[in-house]
PDB file of C-alpha atoms in Angstrom:
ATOM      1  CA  UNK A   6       6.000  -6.104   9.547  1.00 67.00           C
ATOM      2  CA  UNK A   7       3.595  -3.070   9.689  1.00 75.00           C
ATOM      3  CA  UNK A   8       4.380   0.622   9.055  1.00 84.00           C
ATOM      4  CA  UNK A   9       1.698   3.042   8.852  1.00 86.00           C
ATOM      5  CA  UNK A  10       1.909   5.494   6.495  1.00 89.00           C
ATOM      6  CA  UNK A  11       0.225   9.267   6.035  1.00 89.00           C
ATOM      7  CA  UNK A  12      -0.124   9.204   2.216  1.00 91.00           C
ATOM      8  CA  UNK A  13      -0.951   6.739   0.116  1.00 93.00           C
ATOM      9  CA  UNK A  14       1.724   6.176  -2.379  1.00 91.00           C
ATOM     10  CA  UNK A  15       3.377   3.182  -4.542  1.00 90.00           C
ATOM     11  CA  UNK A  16       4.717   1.721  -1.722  1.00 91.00           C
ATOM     12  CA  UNK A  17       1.792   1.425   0.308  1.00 93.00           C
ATOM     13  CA  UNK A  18      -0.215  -2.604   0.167  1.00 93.00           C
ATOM     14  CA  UNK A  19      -3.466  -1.681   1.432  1.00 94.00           C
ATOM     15  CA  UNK A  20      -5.616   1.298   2.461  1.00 95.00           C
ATOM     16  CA  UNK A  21      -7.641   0.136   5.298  1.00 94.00           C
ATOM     17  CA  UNK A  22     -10.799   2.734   5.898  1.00 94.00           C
ATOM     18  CA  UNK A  23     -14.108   2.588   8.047  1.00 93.00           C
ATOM     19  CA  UNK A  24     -16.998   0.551   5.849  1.00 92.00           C
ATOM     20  CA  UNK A  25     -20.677   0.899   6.350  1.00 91.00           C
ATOM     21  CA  UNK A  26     -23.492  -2.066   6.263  1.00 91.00           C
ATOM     22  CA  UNK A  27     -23.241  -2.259   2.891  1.00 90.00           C
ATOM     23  CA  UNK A  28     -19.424  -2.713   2.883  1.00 89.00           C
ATOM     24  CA  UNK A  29     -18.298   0.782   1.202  1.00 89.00           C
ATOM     25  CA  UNK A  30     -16.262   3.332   2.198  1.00 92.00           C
ATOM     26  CA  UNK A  31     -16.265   7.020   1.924  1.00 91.00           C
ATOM     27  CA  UNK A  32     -15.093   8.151  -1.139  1.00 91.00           C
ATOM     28  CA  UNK A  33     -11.881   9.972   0.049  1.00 92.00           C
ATOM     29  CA  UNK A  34      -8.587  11.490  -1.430  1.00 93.00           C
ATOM     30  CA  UNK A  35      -6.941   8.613   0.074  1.00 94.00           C
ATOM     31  CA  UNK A  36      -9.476   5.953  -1.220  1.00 94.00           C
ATOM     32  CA  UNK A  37      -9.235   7.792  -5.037  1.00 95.00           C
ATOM     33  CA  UNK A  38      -5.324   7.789  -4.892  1.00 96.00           C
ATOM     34  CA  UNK A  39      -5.286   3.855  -3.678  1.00 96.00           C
ATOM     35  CA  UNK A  40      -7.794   2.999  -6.527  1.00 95.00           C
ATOM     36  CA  UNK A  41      -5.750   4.300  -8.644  1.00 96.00           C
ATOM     37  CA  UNK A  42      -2.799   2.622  -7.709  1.00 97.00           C
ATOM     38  CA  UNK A  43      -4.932  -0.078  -7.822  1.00 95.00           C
ATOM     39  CA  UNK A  44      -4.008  -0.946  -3.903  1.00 96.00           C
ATOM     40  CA  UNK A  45      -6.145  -3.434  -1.665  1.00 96.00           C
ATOM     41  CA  UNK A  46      -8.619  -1.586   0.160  1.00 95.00           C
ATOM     42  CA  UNK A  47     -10.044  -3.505   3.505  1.00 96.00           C
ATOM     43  CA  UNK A  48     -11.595  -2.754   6.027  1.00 95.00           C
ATOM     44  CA  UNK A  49     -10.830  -1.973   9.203  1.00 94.00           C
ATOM     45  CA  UNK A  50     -12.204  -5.221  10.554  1.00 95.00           C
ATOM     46  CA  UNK A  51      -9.002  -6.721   9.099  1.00 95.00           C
ATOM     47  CA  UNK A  52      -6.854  -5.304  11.580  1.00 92.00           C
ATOM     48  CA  UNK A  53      -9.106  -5.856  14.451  1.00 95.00           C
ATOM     49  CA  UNK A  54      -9.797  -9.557  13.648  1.00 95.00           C
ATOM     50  CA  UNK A  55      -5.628 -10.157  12.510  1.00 93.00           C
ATOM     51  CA  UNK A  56      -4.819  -8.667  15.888  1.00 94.00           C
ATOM     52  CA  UNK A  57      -7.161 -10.811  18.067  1.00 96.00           C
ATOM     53  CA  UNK A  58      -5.957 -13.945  16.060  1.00 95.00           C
ATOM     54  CA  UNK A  59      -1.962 -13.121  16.258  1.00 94.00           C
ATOM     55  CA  UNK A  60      -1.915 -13.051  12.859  1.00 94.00           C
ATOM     56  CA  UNK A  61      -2.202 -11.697   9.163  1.00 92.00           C
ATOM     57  CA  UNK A  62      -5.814 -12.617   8.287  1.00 95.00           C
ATOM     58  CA  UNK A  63      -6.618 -13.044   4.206  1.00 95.00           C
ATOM     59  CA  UNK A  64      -7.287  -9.313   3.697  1.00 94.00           C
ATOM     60  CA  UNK A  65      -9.015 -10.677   0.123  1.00 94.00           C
ATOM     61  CA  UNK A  66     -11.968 -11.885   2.461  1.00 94.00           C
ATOM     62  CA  UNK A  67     -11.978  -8.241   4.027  1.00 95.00           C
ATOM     63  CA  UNK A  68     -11.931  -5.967   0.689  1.00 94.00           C
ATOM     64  CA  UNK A  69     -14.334  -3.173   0.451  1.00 93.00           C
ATOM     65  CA  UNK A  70     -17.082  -3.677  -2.332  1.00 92.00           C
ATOM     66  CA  UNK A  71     -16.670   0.203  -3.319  1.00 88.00           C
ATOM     67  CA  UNK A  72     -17.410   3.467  -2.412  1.00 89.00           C
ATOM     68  CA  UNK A  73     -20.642   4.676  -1.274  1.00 85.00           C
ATOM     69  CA  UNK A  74     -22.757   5.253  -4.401  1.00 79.00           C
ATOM     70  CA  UNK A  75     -20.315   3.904  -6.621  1.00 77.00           C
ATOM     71  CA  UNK A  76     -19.476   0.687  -9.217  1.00 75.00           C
ATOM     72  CA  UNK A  77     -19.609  -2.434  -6.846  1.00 80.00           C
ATOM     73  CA  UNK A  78     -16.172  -4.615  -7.050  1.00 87.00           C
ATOM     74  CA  UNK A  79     -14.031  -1.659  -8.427  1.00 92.00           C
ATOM     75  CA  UNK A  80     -11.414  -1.705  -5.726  1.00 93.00           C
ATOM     76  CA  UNK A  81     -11.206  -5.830  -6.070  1.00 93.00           C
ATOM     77  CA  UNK A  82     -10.839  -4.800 -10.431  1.00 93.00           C
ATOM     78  CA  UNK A  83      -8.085  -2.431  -9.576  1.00 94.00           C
ATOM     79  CA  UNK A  84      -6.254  -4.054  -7.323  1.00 94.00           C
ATOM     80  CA  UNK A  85      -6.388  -7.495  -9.777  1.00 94.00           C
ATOM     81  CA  UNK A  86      -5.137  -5.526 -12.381  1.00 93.00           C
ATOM     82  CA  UNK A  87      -2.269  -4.016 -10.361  1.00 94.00           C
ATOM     83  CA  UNK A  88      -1.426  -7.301  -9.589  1.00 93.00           C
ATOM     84  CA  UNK A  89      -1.730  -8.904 -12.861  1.00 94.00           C
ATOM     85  CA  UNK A  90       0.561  -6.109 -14.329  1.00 93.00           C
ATOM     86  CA  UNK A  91      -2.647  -4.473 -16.435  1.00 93.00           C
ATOM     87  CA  UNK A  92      -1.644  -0.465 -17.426  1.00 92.00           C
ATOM     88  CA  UNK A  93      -3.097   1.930 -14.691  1.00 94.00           C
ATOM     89  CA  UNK A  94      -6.768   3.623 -15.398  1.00 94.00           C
ATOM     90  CA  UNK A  95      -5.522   6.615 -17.379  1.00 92.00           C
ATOM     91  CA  UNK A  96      -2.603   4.779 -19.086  1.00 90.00           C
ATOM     92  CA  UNK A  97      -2.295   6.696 -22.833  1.00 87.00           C
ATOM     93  CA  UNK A  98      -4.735   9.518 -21.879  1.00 88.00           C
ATOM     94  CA  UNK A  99      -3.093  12.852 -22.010  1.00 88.00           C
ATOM     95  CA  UNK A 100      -4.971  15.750 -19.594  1.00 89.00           C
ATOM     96  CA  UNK A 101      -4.722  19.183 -19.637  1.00 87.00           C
ATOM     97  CA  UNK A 102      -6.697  20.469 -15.888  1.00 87.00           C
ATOM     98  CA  UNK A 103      -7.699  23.797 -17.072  1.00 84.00           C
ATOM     99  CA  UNK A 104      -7.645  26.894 -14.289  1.00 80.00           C
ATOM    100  CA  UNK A 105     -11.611  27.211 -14.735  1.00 74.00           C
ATOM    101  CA  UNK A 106     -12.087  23.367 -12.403  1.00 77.00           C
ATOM    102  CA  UNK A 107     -14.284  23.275  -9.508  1.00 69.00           C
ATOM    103  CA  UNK A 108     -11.640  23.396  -6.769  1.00 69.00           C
ATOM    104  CA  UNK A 109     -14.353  23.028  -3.981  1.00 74.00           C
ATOM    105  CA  UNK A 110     -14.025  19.726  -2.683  1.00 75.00           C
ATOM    106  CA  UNK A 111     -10.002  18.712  -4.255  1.00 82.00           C
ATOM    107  CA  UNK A 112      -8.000  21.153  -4.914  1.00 87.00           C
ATOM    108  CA  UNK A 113      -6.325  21.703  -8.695  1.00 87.00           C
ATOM    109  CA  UNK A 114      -2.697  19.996  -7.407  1.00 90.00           C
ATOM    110  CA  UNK A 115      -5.071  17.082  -5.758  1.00 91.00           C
ATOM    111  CA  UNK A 116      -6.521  16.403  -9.047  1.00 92.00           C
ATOM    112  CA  UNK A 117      -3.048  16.902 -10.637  1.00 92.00           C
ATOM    113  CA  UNK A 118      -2.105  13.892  -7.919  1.00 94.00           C
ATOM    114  CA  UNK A 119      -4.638  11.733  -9.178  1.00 95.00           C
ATOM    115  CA  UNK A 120      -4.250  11.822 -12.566  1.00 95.00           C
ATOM    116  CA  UNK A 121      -0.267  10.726 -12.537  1.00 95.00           C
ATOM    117  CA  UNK A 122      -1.366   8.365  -9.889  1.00 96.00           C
ATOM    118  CA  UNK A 123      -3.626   6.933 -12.739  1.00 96.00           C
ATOM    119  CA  UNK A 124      -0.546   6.982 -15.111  1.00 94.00           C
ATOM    120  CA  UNK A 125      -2.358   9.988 -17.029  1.00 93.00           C
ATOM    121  CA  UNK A 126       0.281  12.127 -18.574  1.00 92.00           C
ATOM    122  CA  UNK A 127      -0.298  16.262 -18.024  1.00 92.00           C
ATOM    123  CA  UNK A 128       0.160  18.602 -19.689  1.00 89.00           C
ATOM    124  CA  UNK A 129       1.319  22.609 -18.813  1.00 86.00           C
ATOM    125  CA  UNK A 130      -0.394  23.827 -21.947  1.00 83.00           C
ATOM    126  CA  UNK A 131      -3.904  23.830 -23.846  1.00 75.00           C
ATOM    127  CA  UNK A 132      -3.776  21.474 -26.896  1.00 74.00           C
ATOM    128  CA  UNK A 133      -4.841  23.899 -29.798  1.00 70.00           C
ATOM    129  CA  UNK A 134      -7.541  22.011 -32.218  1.00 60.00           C
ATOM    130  CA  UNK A 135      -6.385  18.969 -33.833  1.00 53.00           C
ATOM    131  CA  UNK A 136      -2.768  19.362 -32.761  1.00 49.00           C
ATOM    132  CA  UNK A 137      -2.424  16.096 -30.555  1.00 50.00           C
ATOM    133  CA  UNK A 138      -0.970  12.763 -30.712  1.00 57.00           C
ATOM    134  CA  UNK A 139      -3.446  10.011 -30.398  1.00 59.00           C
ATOM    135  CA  UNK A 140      -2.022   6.806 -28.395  1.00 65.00           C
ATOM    136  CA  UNK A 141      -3.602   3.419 -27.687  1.00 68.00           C
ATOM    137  CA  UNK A 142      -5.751   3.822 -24.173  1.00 76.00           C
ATOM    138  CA  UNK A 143      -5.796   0.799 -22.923  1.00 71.00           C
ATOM    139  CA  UNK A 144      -8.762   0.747 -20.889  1.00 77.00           C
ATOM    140  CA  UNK A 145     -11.133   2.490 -23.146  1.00 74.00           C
ATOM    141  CA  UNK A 146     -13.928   0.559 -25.407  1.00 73.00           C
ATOM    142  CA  UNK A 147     -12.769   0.128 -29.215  1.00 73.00           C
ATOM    143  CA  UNK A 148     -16.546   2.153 -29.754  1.00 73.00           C
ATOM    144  CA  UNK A 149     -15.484   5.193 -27.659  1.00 70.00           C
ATOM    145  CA  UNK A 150     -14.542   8.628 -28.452  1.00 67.00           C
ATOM    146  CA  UNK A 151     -11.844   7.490 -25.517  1.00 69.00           C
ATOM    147  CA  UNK A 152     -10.618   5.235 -27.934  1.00 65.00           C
ATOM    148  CA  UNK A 153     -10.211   7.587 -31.016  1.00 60.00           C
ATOM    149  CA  UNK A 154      -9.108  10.982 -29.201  1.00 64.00           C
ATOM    150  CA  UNK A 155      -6.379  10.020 -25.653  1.00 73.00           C
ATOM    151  CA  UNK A 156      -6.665  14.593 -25.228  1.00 75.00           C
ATOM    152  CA  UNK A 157      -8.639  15.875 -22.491  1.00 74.00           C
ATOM    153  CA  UNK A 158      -9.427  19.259 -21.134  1.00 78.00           C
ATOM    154  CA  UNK A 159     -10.199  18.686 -17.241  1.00 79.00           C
ATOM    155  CA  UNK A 160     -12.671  21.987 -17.151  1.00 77.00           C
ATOM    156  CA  UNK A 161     -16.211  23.345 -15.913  1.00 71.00           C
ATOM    157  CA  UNK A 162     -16.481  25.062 -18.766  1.00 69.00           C
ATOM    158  CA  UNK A 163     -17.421  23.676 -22.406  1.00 64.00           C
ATOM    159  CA  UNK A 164     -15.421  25.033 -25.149  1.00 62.00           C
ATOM    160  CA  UNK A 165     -16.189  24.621 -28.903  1.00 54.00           C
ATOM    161  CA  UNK A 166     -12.505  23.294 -29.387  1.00 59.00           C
ATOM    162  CA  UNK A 167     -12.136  19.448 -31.013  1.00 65.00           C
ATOM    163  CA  UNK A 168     -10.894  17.922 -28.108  1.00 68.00           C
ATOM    164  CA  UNK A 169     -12.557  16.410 -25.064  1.00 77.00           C
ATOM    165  CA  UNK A 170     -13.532  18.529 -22.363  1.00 80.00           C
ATOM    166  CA  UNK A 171     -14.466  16.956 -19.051  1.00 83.00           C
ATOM    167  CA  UNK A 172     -15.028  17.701 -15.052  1.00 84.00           C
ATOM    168  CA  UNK A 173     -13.607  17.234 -12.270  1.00 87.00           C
ATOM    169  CA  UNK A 174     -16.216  15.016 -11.269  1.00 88.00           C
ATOM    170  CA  UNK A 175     -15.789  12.976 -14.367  1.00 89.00           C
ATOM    171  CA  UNK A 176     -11.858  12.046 -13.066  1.00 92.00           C
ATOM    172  CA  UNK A 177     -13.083  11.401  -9.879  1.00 92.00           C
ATOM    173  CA  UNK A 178     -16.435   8.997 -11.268  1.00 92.00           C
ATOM    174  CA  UNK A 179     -13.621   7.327 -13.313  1.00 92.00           C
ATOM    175  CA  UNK A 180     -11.663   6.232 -10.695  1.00 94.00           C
ATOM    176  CA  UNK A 181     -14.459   5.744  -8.299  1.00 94.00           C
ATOM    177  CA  UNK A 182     -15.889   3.231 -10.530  1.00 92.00           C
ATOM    178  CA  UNK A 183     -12.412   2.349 -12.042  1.00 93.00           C
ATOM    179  CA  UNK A 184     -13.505   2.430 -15.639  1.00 92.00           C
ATOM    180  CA  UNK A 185     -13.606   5.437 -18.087  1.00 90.00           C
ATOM    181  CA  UNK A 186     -17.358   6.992 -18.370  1.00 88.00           C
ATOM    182  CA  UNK A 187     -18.420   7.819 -21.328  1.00 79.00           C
TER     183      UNK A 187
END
């Protein structure tokens, strides 16, 4: 059966969302939050071609490649790893989002969304200096600071504290390209 639903959440199977030539998408709220679910994204071609053949086409042969300007084959990575029972993006990664974020295009509780969506735990309160627990993150490179130090600060503003202070835009390129950026 087929129920449309306003939000994506856990119990939504696929995110289907206009594509241009190149086969990408927009990069939404809605295409973030199903990334990092790691739920099939199609097209909407699926639908159409499904309903003129009376049934459930192989949505695998109508995946998106990405977003626009983004990592090619990240929704097909996230979506094999949901599958294949592989820890969300942000799984062991422990984020502070500071008041001083760029709130222009997602708002603070948006960014909040994505990060649990990712299986990033958050924080209410700024980790002071070397006070934090360090936990394996399983999708981080054994040669990256991601690897040694699972803190971040989500800010716009560099501080001179120990931990890692990131953007906005740097959650957002993660997911996007469903790997963690340097």
């Amino acid at each position: 059966t087929f129920k449309l639903a306003e939000e994506v959440t856990n119990n939504v199977t696929h995110l289907v969302c206009a594509r241009d030539e190149n086969n990408c998408c927009k990069r939404t709220i809605k295409f973030l939050k199903a990334m990092a679910l790691g739920v099939m994204i199609v097209s909407a071609e699926w639908l159409e071609e499904s309903y003129k053949s009376s049934a459930w086409l192989n949505p695998m042969e109508y995946m998106v490649k990405g977003a626009v300007n983004s990592d090619r084959y990240a929704p097909c990575r996230s979506f094999s790893d949901q599958k294949k029972g592989v820890p969300r993006l942000f799984t062991g990664l422990t984020f502070f989002v500071d008041k001083k974020i760029d709130t222009k295009n997602l708002s603070k509780e948006a960014i909040c969304c994505l990060v649990i969506s990712a299986n990033g735990k958050l924080v209410s309160r700024a980790p002071k200096g070397t006070a934090f627990q360090r936990t394996k993150v399983y999708h981080a490179r054994e040669d990256s600071i991601l690897h040694l130090q699972s803190t971040i600060i989500i800010s716009e503003c560099q501080s001179s504290t120990e931990l890692l202070v990131k953007s906005t835009k740097w959650i957002l390129d993660c997911i996007s390209s469903y790997k963690l950026i340097e």
